[in-house]
Backbone as numpy.savetxt, mean C-alpha at the origin, in Angstrom:
# Nx Ny Nz CAx CAy CAz Cx Cy Cz
12.71 21.09 2.76 12.00 19.84 2.52 10.68 20.13 1.83
10.37 19.37 0.80 9.13 19.53 0.05 8.00 18.82 0.80
7.06 19.58 1.35 5.98 18.98 2.13 4.83 18.52 1.25
4.86 18.83 -0.04 3.77 18.44 -0.94 4.02 17.08 -1.58
5.23 16.55 -1.42 5.59 15.27 -2.00 6.29 14.40 -0.96
6.10 13.09 -1.06 6.86 12.18 -0.22 8.26 12.06 -0.80
9.23 11.83 0.07 10.62 11.74 -0.35 10.86 10.46 -1.13
11.53 10.59 -2.25 11.92 9.42 -3.04 13.25 8.92 -2.51
13.31 7.62 -2.19 14.54 7.00 -1.72 14.82 5.78 -2.59
15.95 5.16 -2.41 16.24 3.94 -3.16 15.19 2.87 -2.86
14.70 2.86 -1.62 13.68 1.87 -1.23 12.31 2.17 -1.86
11.98 3.46 -2.04 10.66 3.83 -2.55 10.66 4.18 -4.04
11.81 4.16 -4.67 11.92 4.54 -6.08 11.10 3.59 -6.96
10.29 4.17 -7.85 9.53 3.35 -8.80 10.48 2.83 -9.87
10.45 1.55 -10.11 11.40 0.94 -11.04 10.78 0.66 -12.41
9.57 0.20 -12.45 8.93 -0.12 -13.73 7.93 0.98 -14.07
8.10 1.57 -15.23 7.25 2.67 -15.71 7.15 3.81 -14.69
8.28 4.35 -14.26 8.26 5.39 -13.23 7.49 6.64 -13.65
7.35 6.88 -14.93 6.60 8.05 -15.39 5.11 7.95 -15.08
4.64 6.77 -14.74 3.22 6.58 -14.41 2.94 6.73 -12.92
3.97 6.93 -12.13 3.81 7.04 -10.69 3.98 8.46 -10.20
3.64 8.68 -8.95 3.80 10.00 -8.34 4.10 9.85 -6.86
4.78 10.83 -6.32 5.06 10.89 -4.89 4.24 12.02 -4.25
3.29 12.55 -4.98 2.45 13.66 -4.55 1.57 13.25 -3.38
1.65 13.96 -2.25 0.88 13.62 -1.05 -0.62 13.63 -1.32
-1.10 14.61 -2.05 -2.54 14.70 -2.31 -3.05 13.47 -3.06
-2.28 12.98 -4.02 -2.68 11.79 -4.78 -2.66 10.55 -3.90
-1.59 10.38 -3.12 -1.49 9.23 -2.22 -2.63 9.27 -1.21
-2.90 10.42 -0.63 -3.99 10.55 0.35 -5.35 10.27 -0.28
-5.56 10.72 -1.52 -6.84 10.46 -2.20 -7.07 8.97 -2.39
-6.03 8.23 -2.76 -6.15 6.78 -2.92 -6.45 6.13 -1.58
-5.71 6.52 -0.55 -5.94 5.95 0.78 -7.34 6.28 1.29
-7.82 7.48 1.04 -9.13 7.90 1.53 -10.28 7.22 0.79
-10.08 6.86 -0.47 -11.15 6.20 -1.23 -11.26 4.71 -0.90
-10.14 4.08 -0.64 -10.15 2.65 -0.33 -10.59 2.38 1.09
-10.84 1.11 1.39 -11.19 0.73 2.75 -10.61 -0.62 3.15
-10.07 -1.35 2.17 -9.40 -2.62 2.43 -7.96 -2.49 1.95
-7.02 -2.92 2.77 -5.62 -2.92 2.38 -5.07 -4.33 2.52
-3.90 -4.54 1.97 -3.16 -5.78 2.18 -1.93 -5.43 3.00
-1.81 -6.08 4.13 -0.77 -5.79 5.11 0.28 -6.89 5.05
1.50 -6.51 4.70 2.60 -7.46 4.62 3.54 -7.29 5.79
4.04 -8.40 6.33 4.94 -8.37 7.47 5.64 -9.72 7.57
6.68 -9.77 8.39 7.44 -11.01 8.61 7.47 -11.29 10.11
7.09 -12.52 10.49 7.17 -12.96 11.88 7.97 -14.25 11.90
9.02 -14.27 12.69 9.89 -15.45 12.81 10.36 -15.95 11.45
10.71 -15.03 10.57 11.22 -15.39 9.25 10.16 -15.80 8.24
8.91 -15.81 8.64 7.82 -16.23 7.75 7.06 -15.00 7.24
7.14 -14.71 5.93 6.39 -13.57 5.40 4.90 -13.88 5.32
4.07 -12.88 5.59 2.62 -13.02 5.52 2.03 -11.76 4.91
0.92 -11.91 4.23 0.13 -10.79 3.73 -1.32 -11.10 4.05
-1.99 -10.15 4.73 -3.39 -10.36 5.08 -4.21 -9.14 4.66
-5.46 -9.38 4.24 -6.34 -8.24 3.98 -6.93 -7.75 5.29
-7.09 -6.45 5.40 -7.68 -5.88 6.61 -8.21 -4.49 6.30
-8.98 -3.96 7.20 -9.49 -2.60 7.06 -8.49 -1.59 7.60
-8.68 -0.35 7.20 -7.78 0.71 7.67 -8.50 2.05 7.60
-7.92 3.04 8.23 -8.39 4.42 8.14 -7.17 5.33 8.21
-7.22 6.45 7.50 -6.13 7.42 7.53 -6.58 8.66 8.29
-5.75 9.12 9.21 -5.96 10.38 9.90 -4.64 11.14 9.78
-4.62 12.17 8.96 -3.38 12.90 8.71 -2.35 11.99 8.06
-1.19 11.90 8.66 -0.11 11.05 8.12 -0.08 9.68 8.79
-1.11 9.32 9.55 -1.14 8.05 10.27 -2.19 7.13 9.68
-1.82 5.86 9.45 -2.77 4.82 9.05 -3.09 3.98 10.27
-4.38 3.81 10.54 -4.82 2.93 11.61 -5.31 1.64 10.97
-4.75 0.52 11.41 -5.08 -0.79 10.84 -6.03 -1.52 11.77
-6.99 -2.22 11.18 -7.91 -3.03 11.96 -7.20 -4.32 12.34
-7.18 -4.62 13.61 -6.54 -5.85 14.06 -6.20 -5.75 15.54
-5.53 -6.77 16.01 -5.21 -6.86 17.43 -3.76 -7.28 17.60
-3.06 -6.66 18.54 -1.70 -7.09 18.84 -1.70 -8.47 19.50
-2.87 -8.92 19.96 -2.98 -10.24 20.59 -3.34 -11.35 19.62
-3.45 -11.04 18.32 -3.83 -12.07 17.35 -2.69 -13.07 17.17
-3.02 -14.19 16.58 -2.02 -15.24 16.37 -0.95 -14.83 15.36
-1.21 -13.75 14.61 -0.24 -13.30 13.61 0.97 -12.62 14.24
0.84 -12.14 15.45 1.98 -11.60 16.16 2.38 -10.19 15.77
1.47 -9.38 15.25 1.81 -7.99 14.95 2.09 -7.25 16.25
3.15 -6.48 16.24 3.55 -5.73 17.43 3.89 -4.30 17.04
3.68 -3.36 17.95 4.09 -1.97 17.67 5.57 -1.91 17.34
5.92 -1.15 16.33 7.30 -1.00 15.92 7.76 -1.97 14.85
6.94 -2.97 14.51 7.31 -3.91 13.44 7.32 -3.21 12.10
8.24 -3.62 11.22 8.22 -3.15 9.84 7.06 -3.81 9.12
6.25 -3.01 8.44 5.12 -3.52 7.67 5.07 -2.83 6.32
4.34 -3.42 5.41 4.08 -2.84 4.10 2.57 -2.89 3.90
1.96 -1.75 3.60 0.52 -1.66 3.39 0.28 -1.25 1.95
-0.55 -2.01 1.24 -0.87 -1.70 -0.15 -2.37 -1.55 -0.30
-2.78 -0.47 -0.95 -4.18 -0.21 -1.26 -4.31 -0.11 -2.78
-5.27 -0.82 -3.35 -5.50 -0.81 -4.79 -6.95 -0.45 -5.07
-7.14 0.48 -5.98 -8.48 0.84 -6.46 -8.58 0.38 -7.91
-9.53 -0.48 -8.23 -9.69 -0.99 -9.59 -10.86 -0.27 -10.25
-10.56 0.42 -11.35 -11.59 1.14 -12.10 -12.20 0.28 -13.20
-11.44 -0.68 -13.70 -11.95 -1.53 -14.77 -10.91 -2.57 -15.16
-11.36 -3.55 -15.92 -10.48 -4.60 -16.42 -10.38 -4.50 -17.94
-9.20 -4.71 -18.46 -8.98 -4.76 -19.90 -8.75 -6.23 -20.23
-9.76 -6.84 -20.87 -9.69 -8.27 -21.16 -9.19 -8.51 -22.57
-8.47 -9.60 -22.76 -7.92 -9.95 -24.06 -7.89 -11.46 -24.19
-7.69 -11.94 -25.38 -7.60 -13.39 -25.60 -6.36 -13.98 -24.94
-5.32 -13.17 -24.84 -4.07 -13.62 -24.25 -3.90 -13.01 -22.86
-3.47 -13.81 -21.93 -3.22 -13.30 -20.57 -2.12 -12.24 -20.59
-1.25 -12.29 -21.58 -0.17 -11.33 -21.70 -0.71 -9.91 -21.95
-1.85 -9.81 -22.60 -2.41 -8.50 -22.95 -3.52 -8.05 -22.01
-3.82 -8.82 -20.99 -4.84 -8.47 -20.00 -4.23 -7.52 -18.98
-5.01 -6.58 -18.50 -4.52 -5.71 -17.43 -5.70 -5.10 -16.68
-5.41 -4.34 -15.65 -6.44 -3.63 -14.91 -6.16 -2.15 -15.01
-7.22 -1.38 -15.00 -7.09 0.07 -14.92 -7.40 0.47 -13.50
-6.57 1.29 -12.93 -6.83 1.72 -11.56 -5.62 2.39 -10.97
-5.68 2.58 -9.67 -4.63 3.25 -8.93 -4.23 2.40 -7.74
-3.00 2.54 -7.30 -2.57 1.86 -6.08 -1.51 2.69 -5.40
-1.33 2.43 -4.13 -0.25 3.04 -3.37 0.26 2.03 -2.37
1.55 2.14 -2.06 2.16 1.25 -1.08 2.86 2.11 -0.03
2.61 1.77 1.21 3.18 2.50 2.35 4.01 1.52 3.15
5.24 1.85 3.43 6.08 0.97 4.23 6.66 1.70 5.42
6.34 1.26 6.60 6.81 1.92 7.83 6.79 0.92 8.97
7.09 1.41 10.12 6.96 0.60 11.33 5.54 0.74 11.84
4.98 -0.36 12.34 3.60 -0.36 12.83 3.48 0.44 14.09
């Protein structure tokens, strides 16, 4: 098993512009370590939700700011998706089609 890279699966495979992505642990960890706000996606009673929250990484574990007693109903073992985005700059254009952002992002999907 390659410990320097995360395993690519059908679920984690990059579909659009895969040459611009990486599964390298050091790169993913660097993005997670630089950010401090993530977007946490989850489903409760069939209703999808995404909320911004704080987080911290210790080794291979992400600690999310929040409470299992909140009205959102997050519970240990729930499937979640955590996305962190670092924006370095914006590329503005007259057309929204040509506008974009420069930066890095990573998405982590696991059980809470």
